[in-house]
Amino acid sequence: MKSIKYLGIIFDSKLSFREHITYIEEKCTKVIFSLAKSEKITWGLKHKALKTIYMGAVLLLLLYGARVWKEVLHRASDKG
């Protein structure tokens, strides 16, 4: 499948955005695991700080470009 990354959004030839969603999923997983490691350390970040990082990192990753690829989610949910 041929694709191009433009302004942080991966466009494929069929505009299915599967590659983009997989890419974002991997990035979010890395951030979440990093946060989980920080929380396990006794001198690590407190819950409030972790929540702030989560809201500022994970949610932004998930929502970036959503206006472009949100229709794919609607089509997928209609089929399911």
CSV table of N, CA, C and O in Angstrom, one decimal:
chain,number,residue,atom,x,y,z
A,1,MET,N,0.8,-1.2,0.0
A,1,MET,CA,0.0,0.0,0.0
A,1,MET,C,0.9,1.2,0.0
A,1,MET,O,1.8,1.4,0.8
A,2,LYS,N,0.7,2.1,-0.9
A,2,LYS,CA,1.5,3.3,-1.0
A,2,LYS,C,0.8,4.4,-0.1
A,2,LYS,O,-0.4,4.5,0.0
A,3,SER,N,1.7,5.1,0.6
A,3,SER,CA,1.2,6.2,1.5
A,3,SER,C,2.2,7.3,1.5
A,3,SER,O,3.3,7.2,1.1
A,4,ILE,N,1.7,8.4,2.0
A,4,ILE,CA,2.5,9.6,2.2
A,4,ILE,C,2.1,10.3,3.5
A,4,ILE,O,1.0,10.3,3.9
A,5,LYS,N,3.2,10.8,4.2
A,5,LYS,CA,2.9,11.5,5.5
A,5,LYS,C,3.0,13.0,5.2
A,5,LYS,O,4.0,13.5,4.7
A,6,TYR,N,1.9,13.6,5.5
A,6,TYR,CA,1.8,15.1,5.3
A,6,TYR,C,1.2,15.7,6.6
A,6,TYR,O,0.2,15.4,7.0
A,7,LEU,N,2.0,16.6,7.1
A,7,LEU,CA,1.7,17.3,8.4
A,7,LEU,C,1.3,16.4,9.5
A,7,LEU,O,0.4,16.6,10.3
A,8,GLY,N,2.0,15.3,9.5
A,8,GLY,CA,1.8,14.3,10.6
A,8,GLY,C,0.7,13.3,10.4
A,8,GLY,O,0.4,12.5,11.3
A,9,ILE,N,0.0,13.4,9.3
A,9,ILE,CA,-1.1,12.5,9.0
A,9,ILE,C,-0.7,11.6,7.8
A,9,ILE,O,-0.2,12.1,6.8
A,10,ILE,N,-0.8,10.3,8.0
A,10,ILE,CA,-0.5,9.3,6.9
A,10,ILE,C,-1.7,9.1,6.0
A,10,ILE,O,-2.7,8.6,6.5
A,11,PHE,N,-1.5,9.5,4.8
A,11,PHE,CA,-2.6,9.2,3.8
A,11,PHE,C,-2.2,8.0,2.9
A,11,PHE,O,-1.1,8.0,2.4
A,12,ASP,N,-3.1,7.1,2.8
A,12,ASP,CA,-2.8,6.0,1.9
A,12,ASP,C,-3.7,6.2,0.6
A,12,ASP,O,-4.5,7.1,0.5
A,13,SER,N,-3.4,5.3,-0.4
A,13,SER,CA,-4.1,5.5,-1.7
A,13,SER,C,-5.6,5.4,-1.6
A,13,SER,O,-6.3,5.9,-2.5
A,14,LYS,N,-6.1,4.6,-0.6
A,14,LYS,CA,-7.6,4.4,-0.5
A,14,LYS,C,-8.2,5.3,0.5
A,14,LYS,O,-9.4,5.2,0.8
A,15,LEU,N,-7.4,6.2,1.2
A,15,LEU,CA,-7.9,7.0,2.3
A,15,LEU,C,-8.6,6.2,3.4
A,15,LEU,O,-9.6,6.7,3.9
A,16,SER,N,-8.0,5.1,3.7
A,16,SER,CA,-8.5,4.3,4.7
A,16,SER,C,-8.0,4.7,6.1
A,16,SER,O,-8.5,4.4,7.1
A,17,PHE,N,-6.8,5.3,6.1
A,17,PHE,CA,-6.1,5.8,7.3
A,17,PHE,C,-5.7,4.7,8.3
A,17,PHE,O,-5.4,5.0,9.4
A,18,ARG,N,-5.7,3.5,7.8
A,18,ARG,CA,-5.4,2.4,8.7
A,18,ARG,C,-3.9,2.5,9.2
A,18,ARG,O,-3.6,2.3,10.3
A,19,GLU,N,-3.0,2.8,8.2
A,19,GLU,CA,-1.6,3.0,8.6
A,19,GLU,C,-1.5,4.2,9.6
A,19,GLU,O,-0.7,4.1,10.5
A,20,HIS,N,-2.2,5.2,9.4
A,20,HIS,CA,-2.1,6.4,10.3
A,20,HIS,C,-2.6,6.0,11.7
A,20,HIS,O,-2.0,6.3,12.7
A,21,ILE,N,-3.7,5.3,11.8
A,21,ILE,CA,-4.3,4.8,13.1
A,21,ILE,C,-3.3,3.9,13.8
A,21,ILE,O,-3.1,4.0,15.0
A,22,THR,N,-2.7,3.0,13.0
A,22,THR,CA,-1.7,2.1,13.6
A,22,THR,C,-0.5,2.9,14.2
A,22,THR,O,0.0,2.6,15.2
A,23,TYR,N,-0.1,3.8,13.4
A,23,TYR,CA,1.1,4.7,13.8
A,23,TYR,C,0.7,5.4,15.1
A,23,TYR,O,1.5,5.5,16.0
A,24,ILE,N,-0.4,6.0,15.2
A,24,ILE,CA,-0.8,6.8,16.4
A,24,ILE,C,-1.0,5.8,17.6
A,24,ILE,O,-0.6,6.1,18.7
A,25,GLU,N,-1.5,4.6,17.3
A,25,GLU,CA,-1.7,3.6,18.4
A,25,GLU,C,-0.3,3.3,19.0
A,25,GLU,O,-0.2,3.2,20.2
A,26,GLU,N,0.7,3.1,18.1
A,26,GLU,CA,2.0,2.7,18.6
A,26,GLU,C,2.6,3.9,19.4
A,26,GLU,O,3.2,3.7,20.5
A,27,LYS,N,2.4,5.1,18.9
A,27,LYS,CA,3.0,6.3,19.7
A,27,LYS,C,2.3,6.4,21.0
A,27,LYS,O,3.0,6.6,22.0
A,28,CYS,N,1.0,6.2,21.1
A,28,CYS,CA,0.3,6.3,22.3
A,28,CYS,C,0.7,5.2,23.3
A,28,CYS,O,0.8,5.5,24.5
A,29,THR,N,0.8,4.0,22.8
A,29,THR,CA,1.3,2.9,23.6
A,29,THR,C,2.6,3.2,24.3
A,29,THR,O,2.8,3.0,25.5
A,30,LYS,N,3.5,3.8,23.5
A,30,LYS,CA,4.9,4.1,24.1
A,30,LYS,C,4.7,5.1,25.2
A,30,LYS,O,5.4,5.0,26.2
A,31,VAL,N,3.9,6.1,25.0
A,31,VAL,CA,3.7,7.2,26.0
A,31,VAL,C,3.1,6.6,27.3
A,31,VAL,O,3.5,6.8,28.4
A,32,ILE,N,2.1,5.8,27.1
A,32,ILE,CA,1.4,5.1,28.2
A,32,ILE,C,2.3,4.2,29.0
A,32,ILE,O,2.4,4.3,30.3
A,33,PHE,N,3.2,3.4,28.3
A,33,PHE,CA,4.1,2.6,29.0
A,33,PHE,C,5.2,3.4,29.8
A,33,PHE,O,5.6,3.1,30.9
A,34,SER,N,5.6,4.5,29.2
A,34,SER,CA,6.5,5.4,29.8
A,34,SER,C,5.9,6.0,31.1
A,34,SER,O,6.6,6.1,32.1
A,35,LEU,N,4.7,6.4,31.0
A,35,LEU,CA,4.0,6.9,32.2
A,35,LEU,C,3.8,5.8,33.3
A,35,LEU,O,4.0,6.1,34.4
A,36,ALA,N,3.5,4.6,32.9
A,36,ALA,CA,3.4,3.5,33.8
A,36,ALA,C,4.7,3.3,34.5
A,36,ALA,O,4.7,3.0,35.8
A,37,LYS,N,5.8,3.3,33.8
A,37,LYS,CA,7.1,3.1,34.4
A,37,LYS,C,7.4,4.2,35.5
A,37,LYS,O,7.9,3.9,36.5
A,38,SER,N,7.0,5.4,35.1
A,38,SER,CA,7.3,6.6,36.0
A,38,SER,C,6.5,6.4,37.3
A,38,SER,O,6.9,6.8,38.4
A,39,GLU,N,5.3,5.9,37.2
A,39,GLU,CA,4.4,5.8,38.3
A,39,GLU,C,4.9,4.7,39.3
A,39,GLU,O,4.7,4.8,40.5
A,40,LYS,N,5.6,3.7,38.8
A,40,LYS,CA,6.0,2.6,39.6
A,40,LYS,C,7.2,3.0,40.5
A,40,LYS,O,7.4,2.4,41.5
A,41,ILE,N,8.0,3.9,40.0
A,41,ILE,CA,9.1,4.4,40.8
A,41,ILE,C,8.6,5.1,42.0
A,41,ILE,O,7.8,6.1,41.9
A,42,THR,N,9.1,4.8,43.2
A,42,THR,CA,8.5,5.4,44.4
A,42,THR,C,8.8,6.9,44.5
A,42,THR,O,7.9,7.6,45.0
A,43,TRP,N,9.8,7.4,43.9
A,43,TRP,CA,10.1,8.8,43.9
A,43,TRP,C,9.6,9.5,42.6
A,43,TRP,O,9.8,10.6,42.3
A,44,GLY,N,8.8,8.7,41.8
A,44,GLY,CA,8.4,9.2,40.5
A,44,GLY,C,7.3,10.2,40.6
A,44,GLY,O,7.0,10.8,41.6
A,45,LEU,N,6.6,10.4,39.4
A,45,LEU,CA,5.6,11.4,39.3
A,45,LEU,C,4.3,11.0,40.1
A,45,LEU,O,4.0,9.8,40.1
A,46,LYS,N,3.7,12.0,40.6
A,46,LYS,CA,2.4,11.8,41.3
A,46,LYS,C,1.3,11.7,40.2
A,46,LYS,O,1.4,12.0,39.1
A,47,HIS,N,0.1,11.2,40.7
A,47,HIS,CA,-1.0,11.0,39.9
A,47,HIS,C,-1.4,12.2,39.1
A,47,HIS,O,-1.7,12.1,37.9
A,48,LYS,N,-1.5,13.3,39.7
A,48,LYS,CA,-1.9,14.6,39.1
A,48,LYS,C,-1.0,14.9,37.9
A,48,LYS,O,-1.4,15.3,36.9
A,49,ALA,N,0.3,14.8,38.1
A,49,ALA,CA,1.3,15.1,37.1
A,49,ALA,C,1.2,14.1,35.9
A,49,ALA,O,1.2,14.5,34.8
A,50,LEU,N,1.0,12.8,36.2
A,50,LEU,CA,0.8,11.8,35.2
A,50,LEU,C,-0.5,12.1,34.4
A,50,LEU,O,-0.5,12.0,33.2
A,51,LYS,N,-1.5,12.5,35.1
A,51,LYS,CA,-2.8,12.8,34.4
A,51,LYS,C,-2.6,14.0,33.4
A,51,LYS,O,-3.1,14.0,32.3
A,52,THR,N,-1.9,15.0,33.9
A,52,THR,CA,-1.6,16.2,33.0
A,52,THR,C,-0.8,15.8,31.8
A,52,THR,O,-1.1,16.2,30.7
A,53,ILE,N,0.2,15.0,32.0
A,53,ILE,CA,1.0,14.5,30.9
A,53,ILE,C,0.1,13.7,29.9
A,53,ILE,O,0.2,13.8,28.7
A,54,TYR,N,-0.7,12.8,30.5
A,54,TYR,CA,-1.6,12.0,29.6
A,54,TYR,C,-2.5,12.9,28.8
A,54,TYR,O,-2.7,12.7,27.6
A,55,MET,N,-3.1,13.9,29.5
A,55,MET,CA,-4.1,14.7,28.8
A,55,MET,C,-3.3,15.6,27.7
A,55,MET,O,-3.9,15.8,26.6
A,56,GLY,N,-2.1,16.0,28.0
A,56,GLY,CA,-1.4,16.8,27.0
A,56,GLY,C,-0.7,16.0,26.0
A,56,GLY,O,-0.4,16.5,24.9
A,57,ALA,N,-0.4,14.7,26.2
A,57,ALA,CA,0.3,13.9,25.2
A,57,ALA,C,-0.6,13.0,24.5
A,57,ALA,O,-0.7,13.0,23.2
A,58,VAL,N,-1.2,12.0,25.2
A,58,VAL,CA,-2.0,11.0,24.5
A,58,VAL,C,-3.2,11.6,23.8
A,58,VAL,O,-3.5,11.2,22.7
A,59,LEU,N,-4.0,12.4,24.5
A,59,LEU,CA,-5.2,12.9,23.9
A,59,LEU,C,-4.9,13.8,22.7
A,59,LEU,O,-5.6,13.7,21.7
A,60,LEU,N,-3.8,14.5,22.8
A,60,LEU,CA,-3.4,15.3,21.6
A,60,LEU,C,-3.0,14.5,20.4
A,60,LEU,O,-3.3,14.7,19.3
A,61,LEU,N,-2.3,13.4,20.7
A,61,LEU,CA,-1.9,12.4,19.6
A,61,LEU,C,-3.1,11.8,19.0
A,61,LEU,O,-3.2,11.7,17.8
A,62,LEU,N,-4.1,11.4,19.8
A,62,LEU,CA,-5.3,10.8,19.3
A,62,LEU,C,-6.2,11.8,18.5
A,62,LEU,O,-6.8,11.4,17.5
A,63,LEU,N,-6.2,13.0,18.9
A,63,LEU,CA,-7.1,14.0,18.3
A,63,LEU,C,-6.5,14.7,17.1
A,63,LEU,O,-7.2,15.3,16.3
A,64,TYR,N,-5.2,14.7,17.0
A,64,TYR,CA,-4.5,15.5,15.9
A,64,TYR,C,-5.0,15.0,14.6
A,64,TYR,O,-4.9,13.8,14.3
A,65,GLY,N,-5.5,15.9,13.8
A,65,GLY,CA,-6.0,15.5,12.4
A,65,GLY,C,-7.3,14.8,12.4
A,65,GLY,O,-7.7,14.3,11.3
A,66,ALA,N,-8.0,14.7,13.5
A,66,ALA,CA,-9.2,13.9,13.5
A,66,ALA,C,-10.3,14.4,12.5
A,66,ALA,O,-11.0,13.6,12.0
A,67,ARG,N,-10.3,15.7,12.2
A,67,ARG,CA,-11.2,16.2,11.2
A,67,ARG,C,-11.0,15.6,9.9
A,67,ARG,O,-11.9,15.4,9.1
A,68,VAL,N,-9.7,15.2,9.6
A,68,VAL,CA,-9.4,14.6,8.3
A,68,VAL,C,-9.9,13.2,8.2
A,68,VAL,O,-10.5,12.7,7.2
A,69,TRP,N,-9.6,12.4,9.3
A,69,TRP,CA,-9.8,11.0,9.2
A,69,TRP,C,-11.0,10.5,10.0
A,69,TRP,O,-11.3,9.3,10.0
A,70,LYS,N,-11.8,11.4,10.6
A,70,LYS,CA,-13.0,10.9,11.4
A,70,LYS,C,-14.0,10.2,10.6
A,70,LYS,O,-14.7,9.3,11.1
A,71,GLU,N,-14.2,10.5,9.3
A,71,GLU,CA,-15.2,9.8,8.5
A,71,GLU,C,-14.9,8.3,8.4
A,71,GLU,O,-15.9,7.5,8.3
A,72,VAL,N,-13.7,8.0,8.5
A,72,VAL,CA,-13.3,6.5,8.4
A,72,VAL,C,-13.9,5.8,9.6
A,72,VAL,O,-14.4,4.7,9.5
A,73,LEU,N,-13.8,6.4,10.8
A,73,LEU,CA,-14.4,5.8,12.0
A,73,LEU,C,-15.9,5.7,11.8
A,73,LEU,O,-16.5,4.7,12.3
A,74,HIS,N,-16.6,6.7,11.3
A,74,HIS,CA,-18.0,6.6,11.1
A,74,HIS,C,-18.4,5.4,10.1
A,74,HIS,O,-19.3,4.7,10.4
A,75,ARG,N,-17.6,5.3,9.0
A,75,ARG,CA,-17.9,4.2,8.1
A,75,ARG,C,-17.6,2.9,8.7
A,75,ARG,O,-18.4,1.9,8.5
A,76,ALA,N,-16.5,2.8,9.5
A,76,ALA,CA,-16.2,1.5,10.2
A,76,ALA,C,-17.3,1.1,11.2
A,76,ALA,O,-17.6,0.0,11.3
A,77,SER,N,-17.8,2.1,12.0
A,77,SER,CA,-18.8,1.8,13.0
A,77,SER,C,-20.1,1.5,12.3
A,77,SER,O,-20.9,0.7,12.9
A,78,ASP,N,-20.4,2.0,11.1
A,78,ASP,CA,-21.7,1.7,10.4
A,78,ASP,C,-21.6,0.2,10.0
A,78,ASP,O,-22.7,-0.4,9.9
A,79,LYS,N,-20.5,-0.3,9.6
A,79,LYS,CA,-20.3,-1.6,9.1
A,79,LYS,C,-20.4,-2.7,10.2
A,79,LYS,O,-20.9,-3.8,10.1
A,80,GLY,N,-19.9,-2.3,11.4
A,80,GLY,CA,-19.8,-3.2,12.6
A,80,GLY,C,-21.1,-3.6,13.1
A,80,GLY,O,-21.5,-4.6,13.5
